[in-house]
Each structure stands twice: as structure tokens, then as C-alpha cells.
Amino acid sequence: MSYHSHADLGGRNVSGAIVPEPEDELFHADWEPRALALTLAMGATGSWNIDASRAARETLPDYATLSYYQIWLAALEKLLLERHLVEADELAKGRIIHPPLPVQRVLRAEAVAAALARGSPTVRPASTAARFAVGDAVVTRAEPVPHHSRLPGYARGKIGTVERNHGCHVFADSHAHGLGEQPQWLYTVAFDGTALWGSASAPGLRVSIDAWESTLQPA
């Protein structure tokens, strides 16, 4: 089964100019805060996890033509339909038609601030010793995988150096597809720009990514 992430844009030529925006410019339309609120509220029900939500976004076929919160809203509709929490006729009419399915939890308004402050920590106890230490040379997995992955395409099959060990964390690749948390050691790996971009790299450029242990091998 093929899997294509439309969100894996690093290192690719994309059409149109990239226009920087002010850091405090969070929304561009009145409906966007509501799209954010709906997405957070449904995520809090436990009907899916954050990695499944990311996978739903990155596989939208029209990803490149949608704005940021259009992507969030389209992915939310996709997840709701897949789990029959809404049906297509309800989306078309914008109202409930069928009896609702139960959800695990409901995020009440008075609990939102505390829930956002708490977040969803991904650190888990270690069951094995870390395979790599700070300073080790490693090479990332070269082959694409038929599922969601946090390893960016531009960093596949590249040699870098372990810069930091973050401990064991939920493995996003398995978590996104309902295969459990499968915690693994998570490392920051730094690359010289030339290792990623060759002679096209800016002089002195270094790029760091976070990578799970199963995506790395000794260089």
C-alpha cells in the first residue's frame, strides 16, 4: 500500500513565494479559531490521537491548495467520517441527523485552560538501554515507509551526529496507525548542510531534527 505525505515539503521546490508572517498573527478569518477549537475538542474525546490527526492532514489530496486551517478542518471532517461520528449527509446539511455515537471523554469549557496547560506528554519509561550516545555518528533510514513518519524526506539516508538524547517517547509512526505507542529512544541528530543539500547548501549551515531510534543506524 502506497502512502504519500503531502506535508513533507522540506527541500522541495514549491510554487509561489513564501511570505513570512508576524509571530503574533494567529488567525486570518473569523472561522479559523472555531476550526482550532473543534479540532482540540474532538482530539480530547480520545477518538484518535495527535499522530493520527497529523496523518489525516498530510494525506489530504488537495493539501497544497488549502490554507493552514482549511487543512485542519478537512482532516477533522475526514476523521469524523471514518469513525462514523458524523455522516456525509450531516456535513452537507450542517446539523445532526443521526443519533450520536458515544465518546470516551468530553472537554468542558471550564476545563480547557487546564487541559491546554497540561498538554499530552509523550515521555515513557525506558525498557532498553539507549543504543546511541551524544557524539555518535549515525545514518538515517534511507527507504520510504508506507505510513506516517516524522522523519523528513530530505534527511533520509543522510549521515549526522547525535546531539542530544531526549529519553523514551511514544513512537509517532506506530501511534498514527493504531499500532500502539511502542516507545523508543528519541534523539536530536545534527547534519552539516552539505550532507543534506551538497554544494547548494549555505556555508556553515547545520540542520537538526529529532529522530527515533528505529530510524537510525551506526554510520
PDB file of C-alpha atoms in Angstrom:
ATOM      1  CA  MET A   1       0.000   0.000   0.000  1.00  0.00           C
ATOM      2  CA  SER A   2       1.472   3.372  -1.005  1.00  0.00           C
ATOM      3  CA  TYR A   3       1.497   6.306   1.382  1.00  0.00           C
ATOM      4  CA  HIS A   4       2.264   9.839   0.328  1.00  0.00           C
ATOM      5  CA  SER A   5       2.716  12.717   2.726  1.00  0.00           C
ATOM      6  CA  HIS A   6       1.707  15.946   1.016  1.00  0.00           C
ATOM      7  CA  ALA A   7       3.100  17.806   4.032  1.00  0.00           C
ATOM      8  CA  ASP A   8       6.708  16.623   3.606  1.00  0.00           C
ATOM      9  CA  LEU A   9       7.842  19.768   1.793  1.00  0.00           C
ATOM     10  CA  GLY A  10      11.318  20.336   3.216  1.00  0.00           C
ATOM     11  CA  GLY A  11      13.922  20.643   0.489  1.00  0.00           C
ATOM     12  CA  ARG A  12      11.364  20.647  -2.312  1.00  0.00           C
ATOM     13  CA  ASN A  13      10.731  23.329  -4.888  1.00  0.00           C
ATOM     14  CA  VAL A  14       7.243  24.700  -4.286  1.00  0.00           C
ATOM     15  CA  SER A  15       5.232  27.066  -6.427  1.00  0.00           C
ATOM     16  CA  GLY A  16       4.710  30.626  -5.289  1.00  0.00           C
ATOM     17  CA  ALA A  17       6.557  32.828  -2.854  1.00  0.00           C
ATOM     18  CA  ILE A  18       6.962  32.001   0.820  1.00  0.00           C
ATOM     19  CA  VAL A  19       5.726  35.074   2.695  1.00  0.00           C
ATOM     20  CA  PRO A  20       6.867  35.417   6.335  1.00  0.00           C
ATOM     21  CA  GLU A  21       4.150  36.458   8.790  1.00  0.00           C
ATOM     22  CA  PRO A  22       4.374  38.126  12.221  1.00  0.00           C
ATOM     23  CA  GLU A  23       4.672  35.612  15.060  1.00  0.00           C
ATOM     24  CA  ASP A  24       1.578  37.036  16.791  1.00  0.00           C
ATOM     25  CA  GLU A  25      -0.624  36.831  13.683  1.00  0.00           C
ATOM     26  CA  LEU A  26      -2.509  33.671  14.642  1.00  0.00           C
ATOM     27  CA  PHE A  27      -5.671  33.838  12.521  1.00  0.00           C
ATOM     28  CA  HIS A  28      -6.755  35.365   9.216  1.00  0.00           C
ATOM     29  CA  ALA A  29     -10.523  34.767   9.313  1.00  0.00           C
ATOM     30  CA  ASP A  30     -13.250  34.615  11.967  1.00  0.00           C
ATOM     31  CA  TRP A  31     -13.905  30.914  11.371  1.00  0.00           C
ATOM     32  CA  GLU A  32     -10.302  29.820  12.000  1.00  0.00           C
ATOM     33  CA  PRO A  33     -10.391  29.971  15.832  1.00  0.00           C
ATOM     34  CA  ARG A  34     -13.530  27.819  15.714  1.00  0.00           C
ATOM     35  CA  ALA A  35     -11.765  25.274  13.485  1.00  0.00           C
ATOM     36  CA  LEU A  36      -8.938  25.134  16.023  1.00  0.00           C
ATOM     37  CA  ALA A  37     -11.383  24.765  18.927  1.00  0.00           C
ATOM     38  CA  LEU A  38     -13.327  21.983  17.200  1.00  0.00           C
ATOM     39  CA  THR A  39     -10.131  20.078  16.426  1.00  0.00           C
ATOM     40  CA  LEU A  40      -8.863  20.341  20.011  1.00  0.00           C
ATOM     41  CA  ALA A  41     -12.242  19.418  21.480  1.00  0.00           C
ATOM     42  CA  MET A  42     -12.569  16.315  19.299  1.00  0.00           C
ATOM     43  CA  GLY A  43      -8.962  15.299  19.974  1.00  0.00           C
ATOM     44  CA  ALA A  44      -9.760  15.454  23.689  1.00  0.00           C
ATOM     45  CA  THR A  45     -12.540  12.875  23.271  1.00  0.00           C
ATOM     46  CA  GLY A  46      -9.944  10.150  22.716  1.00  0.00           C
ATOM     47  CA  SER A  47     -11.477   9.163  19.371  1.00  0.00           C
ATOM     48  CA  TRP A  48      -7.990   9.435  17.818  1.00  0.00           C
ATOM     49  CA  ASN A  49      -4.531  10.603  18.841  1.00  0.00           C
ATOM     50  CA  ILE A  50      -2.405  13.531  17.709  1.00  0.00           C
ATOM     51  CA  ASP A  51      -0.353  11.398  15.323  1.00  0.00           C
ATOM     52  CA  ALA A  52      -3.480  10.033  13.642  1.00  0.00           C
ATOM     53  CA  SER A  53      -4.613  13.640  13.278  1.00  0.00           C
ATOM     54  CA  ARG A  54      -1.318  14.562  11.606  1.00  0.00           C
ATOM     55  CA  ALA A  55      -1.602  11.575   9.269  1.00  0.00           C
ATOM     56  CA  ALA A  56      -5.122  12.640   8.286  1.00  0.00           C
ATOM     57  CA  ARG A  57      -3.869  16.119   7.398  1.00  0.00           C
ATOM     58  CA  GLU A  58      -0.833  15.093   5.415  1.00  0.00           C
ATOM     59  CA  THR A  59      -2.765  12.647   3.228  1.00  0.00           C
ATOM     60  CA  LEU A  60      -5.369  15.163   2.068  1.00  0.00           C
ATOM     61  CA  PRO A  61      -5.125  15.027  -1.752  1.00  0.00           C
ATOM     62  CA  ASP A  62      -5.755  18.781  -2.055  1.00  0.00           C
ATOM     63  CA  TYR A  63      -3.311  19.675   0.724  1.00  0.00           C
ATOM     64  CA  ALA A  64      -1.313  22.063  -1.477  1.00  0.00           C
ATOM     65  CA  THR A  65      -4.357  24.169  -2.355  1.00  0.00           C
ATOM     66  CA  LEU A  66      -5.670  24.592   1.209  1.00  0.00           C
ATOM     67  CA  SER A  67      -4.810  27.190   3.827  1.00  0.00           C
ATOM     68  CA  TYR A  68      -3.490  26.111   7.231  1.00  0.00           C
ATOM     69  CA  TYR A  69      -6.850  25.932   8.997  1.00  0.00           C
ATOM     70  CA  GLN A  70      -8.626  24.606   5.909  1.00  0.00           C
ATOM     71  CA  ILE A  71      -6.242  21.645   6.252  1.00  0.00           C
ATOM     72  CA  TRP A  72      -7.182  21.269   9.927  1.00  0.00           C
ATOM     73  CA  LEU A  73     -10.890  21.398   9.150  1.00  0.00           C
ATOM     74  CA  ALA A  74     -10.708  18.984   6.200  1.00  0.00           C
ATOM     75  CA  ALA A  75      -8.722  16.484   8.276  1.00  0.00           C
ATOM     76  CA  LEU A  76     -11.224  16.776  11.128  1.00  0.00           C
ATOM     77  CA  GLU A  77     -14.086  16.000   8.743  1.00  0.00           C
ATOM     78  CA  LYS A  78     -12.108  13.035   7.382  1.00  0.00           C
ATOM     79  CA  LEU A  79     -11.530  11.592  10.872  1.00  0.00           C
ATOM     80  CA  LEU A  80     -15.149  12.119  11.901  1.00  0.00           C
ATOM     81  CA  LEU A  81     -16.434  10.379   8.777  1.00  0.00           C
ATOM     82  CA  GLU A  82     -14.016   7.452   9.127  1.00  0.00           C
ATOM     83  CA  ARG A  83     -15.223   6.824  12.671  1.00  0.00           C
ATOM     84  CA  HIS A  84     -18.904   7.485  11.859  1.00  0.00           C
ATOM     85  CA  LEU A  85     -19.042  10.234  14.456  1.00  0.00           C
ATOM     86  CA  VAL A  86     -20.757  12.225  11.726  1.00  0.00           C
ATOM     87  CA  GLU A  87     -22.155  11.086   8.383  1.00  0.00           C
ATOM     88  CA  ALA A  88     -21.843  12.727   4.987  1.00  0.00           C
ATOM     89  CA  ASP A  89     -25.449  13.929   4.963  1.00  0.00           C
ATOM     90  CA  GLU A  90     -24.903  15.659   8.308  1.00  0.00           C
ATOM     91  CA  LEU A  91     -21.857  17.501   6.995  1.00  0.00           C
ATOM     92  CA  ALA A  92     -23.793  18.517   3.889  1.00  0.00           C
ATOM     93  CA  LYS A  93     -26.716  19.910   5.917  1.00  0.00           C
ATOM     94  CA  GLY A  94     -24.633  21.269   8.788  1.00  0.00           C
ATOM     95  CA  ARG A  95     -26.761  19.687  11.502  1.00  0.00           C
ATOM     96  CA  ILE A  96     -27.204  16.430  13.386  1.00  0.00           C
ATOM     97  CA  ILE A  97     -29.455  13.862  11.700  1.00  0.00           C
ATOM     98  CA  HIS A  98     -28.462  10.524  13.218  1.00  0.00           C
ATOM     99  CA  PRO A  99     -28.176   9.512  16.876  1.00  0.00           C
ATOM    100  CA  PRO A 100     -24.635  10.397  18.056  1.00  0.00           C
ATOM    101  CA  LEU A 101     -22.136   7.706  18.948  1.00  0.00           C
ATOM    102  CA  PRO A 102     -20.691   7.863  22.467  1.00  0.00           C
ATOM    103  CA  VAL A 103     -17.170   9.219  23.037  1.00  0.00           C
ATOM    104  CA  GLN A 104     -14.709   8.450  25.819  1.00  0.00           C
ATOM    105  CA  ARG A 105     -14.457  11.987  27.178  1.00  0.00           C
ATOM    106  CA  VAL A 106     -15.946  15.454  26.717  1.00  0.00           C
ATOM    107  CA  LEU A 107     -13.830  18.580  27.133  1.00  0.00           C
ATOM    108  CA  ARG A 108     -15.962  21.087  29.030  1.00  0.00           C
ATOM    109  CA  ALA A 109     -15.380  24.821  28.645  1.00  0.00           C
ATOM    110  CA  GLU A 110     -14.249  25.242  32.237  1.00  0.00           C
ATOM    111  CA  ALA A 111     -11.553  22.572  31.762  1.00  0.00           C
ATOM    112  CA  VAL A 112      -9.996  23.939  28.555  1.00  0.00           C
ATOM    113  CA  ALA A 113      -7.315  26.145  30.149  1.00  0.00           C
ATOM    114  CA  ALA A 114      -6.068  23.358  32.420  1.00  0.00           C
ATOM    115  CA  ALA A 115      -6.114  20.818  29.567  1.00  0.00           C
ATOM    116  CA  LEU A 116      -4.062  23.092  27.320  1.00  0.00           C
ATOM    117  CA  ALA A 117      -1.586  23.834  30.108  1.00  0.00           C
ATOM    118  CA  ARG A 118      -1.205  20.126  30.876  1.00  0.00           C
ATOM    119  CA  GLY A 119      -0.779  19.044  27.259  1.00  0.00           C
ATOM    120  CA  SER A 120      -0.248  15.390  26.352  1.00  0.00           C
ATOM    121  CA  PRO A 121       3.233  14.333  27.483  1.00  0.00           C
ATOM    122  CA  THR A 122       4.805  11.620  25.325  1.00  0.00           C
ATOM    123  CA  VAL A 123       7.662  10.591  27.650  1.00  0.00           C
ATOM    124  CA  ARG A 124       7.502   6.922  28.649  1.00  0.00           C
ATOM    125  CA  PRO A 125       9.649   4.613  30.847  1.00  0.00           C
ATOM    126  CA  ALA A 126      12.598   3.009  29.080  1.00  0.00           C
ATOM    127  CA  SER A 127      12.576  -0.768  28.636  1.00  0.00           C
ATOM    128  CA  THR A 128      16.004  -0.982  26.949  1.00  0.00           C
ATOM    129  CA  ALA A 129      19.302   0.863  27.127  1.00  0.00           C
ATOM    130  CA  ALA A 130      19.862   3.647  24.625  1.00  0.00           C
ATOM    131  CA  ARG A 131      21.686   2.408  21.535  1.00  0.00           C
ATOM    132  CA  PHE A 132      23.376   5.739  20.769  1.00  0.00           C
ATOM    133  CA  ALA A 133      25.268   8.330  22.807  1.00  0.00           C
ATOM    134  CA  VAL A 134      25.859  12.030  22.249  1.00  0.00           C
ATOM    135  CA  GLY A 135      28.610  12.413  19.655  1.00  0.00           C
ATOM    136  CA  ASP A 136      27.867   9.151  17.804  1.00  0.00           C
ATOM    137  CA  ALA A 137      27.777   9.287  14.013  1.00  0.00           C
ATOM    138  CA  VAL A 138      24.527   7.827  12.664  1.00  0.00           C
ATOM    139  CA  VAL A 139      22.821   7.369   9.319  1.00  0.00           C
ATOM    140  CA  THR A 140      19.073   7.768   8.923  1.00  0.00           C
ATOM    141  CA  ARG A 141      16.770   5.254   7.294  1.00  0.00           C
ATOM    142  CA  ALA A 142      17.013   5.674   3.524  1.00  0.00           C
ATOM    143  CA  GLU A 143      13.899   3.907   2.280  1.00  0.00           C
ATOM    144  CA  PRO A 144      10.429   5.481   2.366  1.00  0.00           C
ATOM    145  CA  VAL A 145       7.818   3.788   4.560  1.00  0.00           C
ATOM    146  CA  PRO A 146       4.154   3.070   3.713  1.00  0.00           C
ATOM    147  CA  HIS A 147       2.833   5.012   6.698  1.00  0.00           C
ATOM    148  CA  HIS A 148       3.062   8.283   8.603  1.00  0.00           C
ATOM    149  CA  SER A 149       6.614   9.140   9.646  1.00  0.00           C
ATOM    150  CA  ARG A 150       8.213  12.110  11.388  1.00  0.00           C
ATOM    151  CA  LEU A 151      11.496  11.515   9.540  1.00  0.00           C
ATOM    152  CA  PRO A 152      11.575  14.199   6.815  1.00  0.00           C
ATOM    153  CA  GLY A 153      12.275  13.117   3.268  1.00  0.00           C
ATOM    154  CA  TYR A 154      15.288  15.409   2.872  1.00  0.00           C
ATOM    155  CA  ALA A 155      17.046  13.684   5.795  1.00  0.00           C
ATOM    156  CA  ARG A 156      16.651  10.092   4.600  1.00  0.00           C
ATOM    157  CA  GLY A 157      19.871   8.146   4.118  1.00  0.00           C
ATOM    158  CA  LYS A 158      21.983  11.008   5.490  1.00  0.00           C
ATOM    159  CA  ILE A 159      24.864  10.930   7.973  1.00  0.00           C
ATOM    160  CA  GLY A 160      24.625  13.102  11.076  1.00  0.00           C
ATOM    161  CA  THR A 161      25.761  13.289  14.687  1.00  0.00           C
ATOM    162  CA  VAL A 162      23.708  12.610  17.812  1.00  0.00           C
ATOM    163  CA  GLU A 163      23.422  15.912  19.644  1.00  0.00           C
ATOM    164  CA  ARG A 164      21.003  15.047  22.432  1.00  0.00           C
ATOM    165  CA  ASN A 165      19.113  12.134  23.987  1.00  0.00           C
ATOM    166  CA  HIS A 166      15.533  13.093  24.911  1.00  0.00           C
ATOM    167  CA  GLY A 167      14.639   9.811  26.643  1.00  0.00           C
ATOM    168  CA  CYS A 168      11.920   7.376  25.520  1.00  0.00           C
ATOM    169  CA  HIS A 169       8.870   8.796  23.758  1.00  0.00           C
ATOM    170  CA  VAL A 170       5.744   7.486  22.038  1.00  0.00           C
ATOM    171  CA  PHE A 171       6.737   6.339  18.541  1.00  0.00           C
ATOM    172  CA  ALA A 172       4.690   8.532  16.204  1.00  0.00           C
ATOM    173  CA  ASP A 173       4.929   6.114  13.256  1.00  0.00           C
ATOM    174  CA  SER A 174       3.069   3.321  15.050  1.00  0.00           C
ATOM    175  CA  HIS A 175       0.848   5.603  17.115  1.00  0.00           C
ATOM    176  CA  ALA A 176      -0.603   7.248  13.995  1.00  0.00           C
ATOM    177  CA  HIS A 177      -1.966   3.961  12.709  1.00  0.00           C
ATOM    178  CA  GLY A 178      -3.443   2.398  15.819  1.00  0.00           C
ATOM    179  CA  LEU A 179      -0.486   0.081  16.422  1.00  0.00           C
ATOM    180  CA  GLY A 180       0.177   1.252  19.953  1.00  0.00           C
ATOM    181  CA  GLU A 181       2.673   3.647  21.484  1.00  0.00           C
ATOM    182  CA  GLN A 182       5.774   1.400  21.084  1.00  0.00           C
ATOM    183  CA  PRO A 183       8.017   3.893  22.964  1.00  0.00           C
ATOM    184  CA  GLN A 184      11.539   4.357  21.642  1.00  0.00           C
ATOM    185  CA  TRP A 185      14.571   6.470  22.457  1.00  0.00           C
ATOM    186  CA  LEU A 186      14.361   9.855  20.770  1.00  0.00           C
ATOM    187  CA  TYR A 187      17.457  11.772  19.705  1.00  0.00           C
ATOM    188  CA  THR A 188      18.332  15.140  18.223  1.00  0.00           C
ATOM    189  CA  VAL A 189      20.577  14.497  15.230  1.00  0.00           C
ATOM    190  CA  ALA A 190      22.545  17.344  13.629  1.00  0.00           C
ATOM    191  CA  PHE A 191      23.616  17.408   9.972  1.00  0.00           C
ATOM    192  CA  ASP A 192      26.021  19.615   8.092  1.00  0.00           C
ATOM    193  CA  GLY A 193      24.153  21.403   5.339  1.00  0.00           C
ATOM    194  CA  THR A 194      26.368  19.793   2.710  1.00  0.00           C
ATOM    195  CA  ALA A 195      25.285  16.326   3.901  1.00  0.00           C
ATOM    196  CA  LEU A 196      21.695  17.279   3.057  1.00  0.00           C
ATOM    197  CA  TRP A 197      21.986  19.701   0.138  1.00  0.00           C
ATOM    198  CA  GLY A 198      25.502  19.165  -1.236  1.00  0.00           C
ATOM    199  CA  SER A 199      27.190  22.167  -2.835  1.00  0.00           C
ATOM    200  CA  ALA A 200      23.854  24.044  -2.849  1.00  0.00           C
ATOM    201  CA  SER A 201      24.000  24.365   0.947  1.00  0.00           C
ATOM    202  CA  ALA A 202      24.634  27.759   2.515  1.00  0.00           C
ATOM    203  CA  PRO A 203      28.145  27.951   4.020  1.00  0.00           C
ATOM    204  CA  GLY A 204      28.232  26.847   7.648  1.00  0.00           C
ATOM    205  CA  LEU A 205      24.627  25.637   7.655  1.00  0.00           C
ATOM    206  CA  ARG A 206      23.669  22.997  10.250  1.00  0.00           C
ATOM    207  CA  VAL A 207      20.243  21.381  10.482  1.00  0.00           C
ATOM    208  CA  SER A 208      18.942  19.437  13.488  1.00  0.00           C
ATOM    209  CA  ILE A 209      15.997  17.017  13.533  1.00  0.00           C
ATOM    210  CA  ASP A 210      14.531  14.717  16.167  1.00  0.00           C
ATOM    211  CA  ALA A 211      14.631  11.036  15.176  1.00  0.00           C
ATOM    212  CA  TRP A 212      13.502   7.839  16.879  1.00  0.00           C
ATOM    213  CA  GLU A 213      15.997   5.045  17.420  1.00  0.00           C
ATOM    214  CA  SER A 214      14.496   2.654  14.863  1.00  0.00           C
ATOM    215  CA  THR A 215      15.136   5.219  12.108  1.00  0.00           C
ATOM    216  CA  LEU A 216      18.882   5.293  12.843  1.00  0.00           C
ATOM    217  CA  GLN A 217      21.864   3.025  12.284  1.00  0.00           C
ATOM    218  CA  PRO A 218      25.554   3.462  13.193  1.00  0.00           C
ATOM    219  CA  ALA A 219      27.312   5.361  10.417  1.00  0.00           C
TER     220      ALA A 219
END
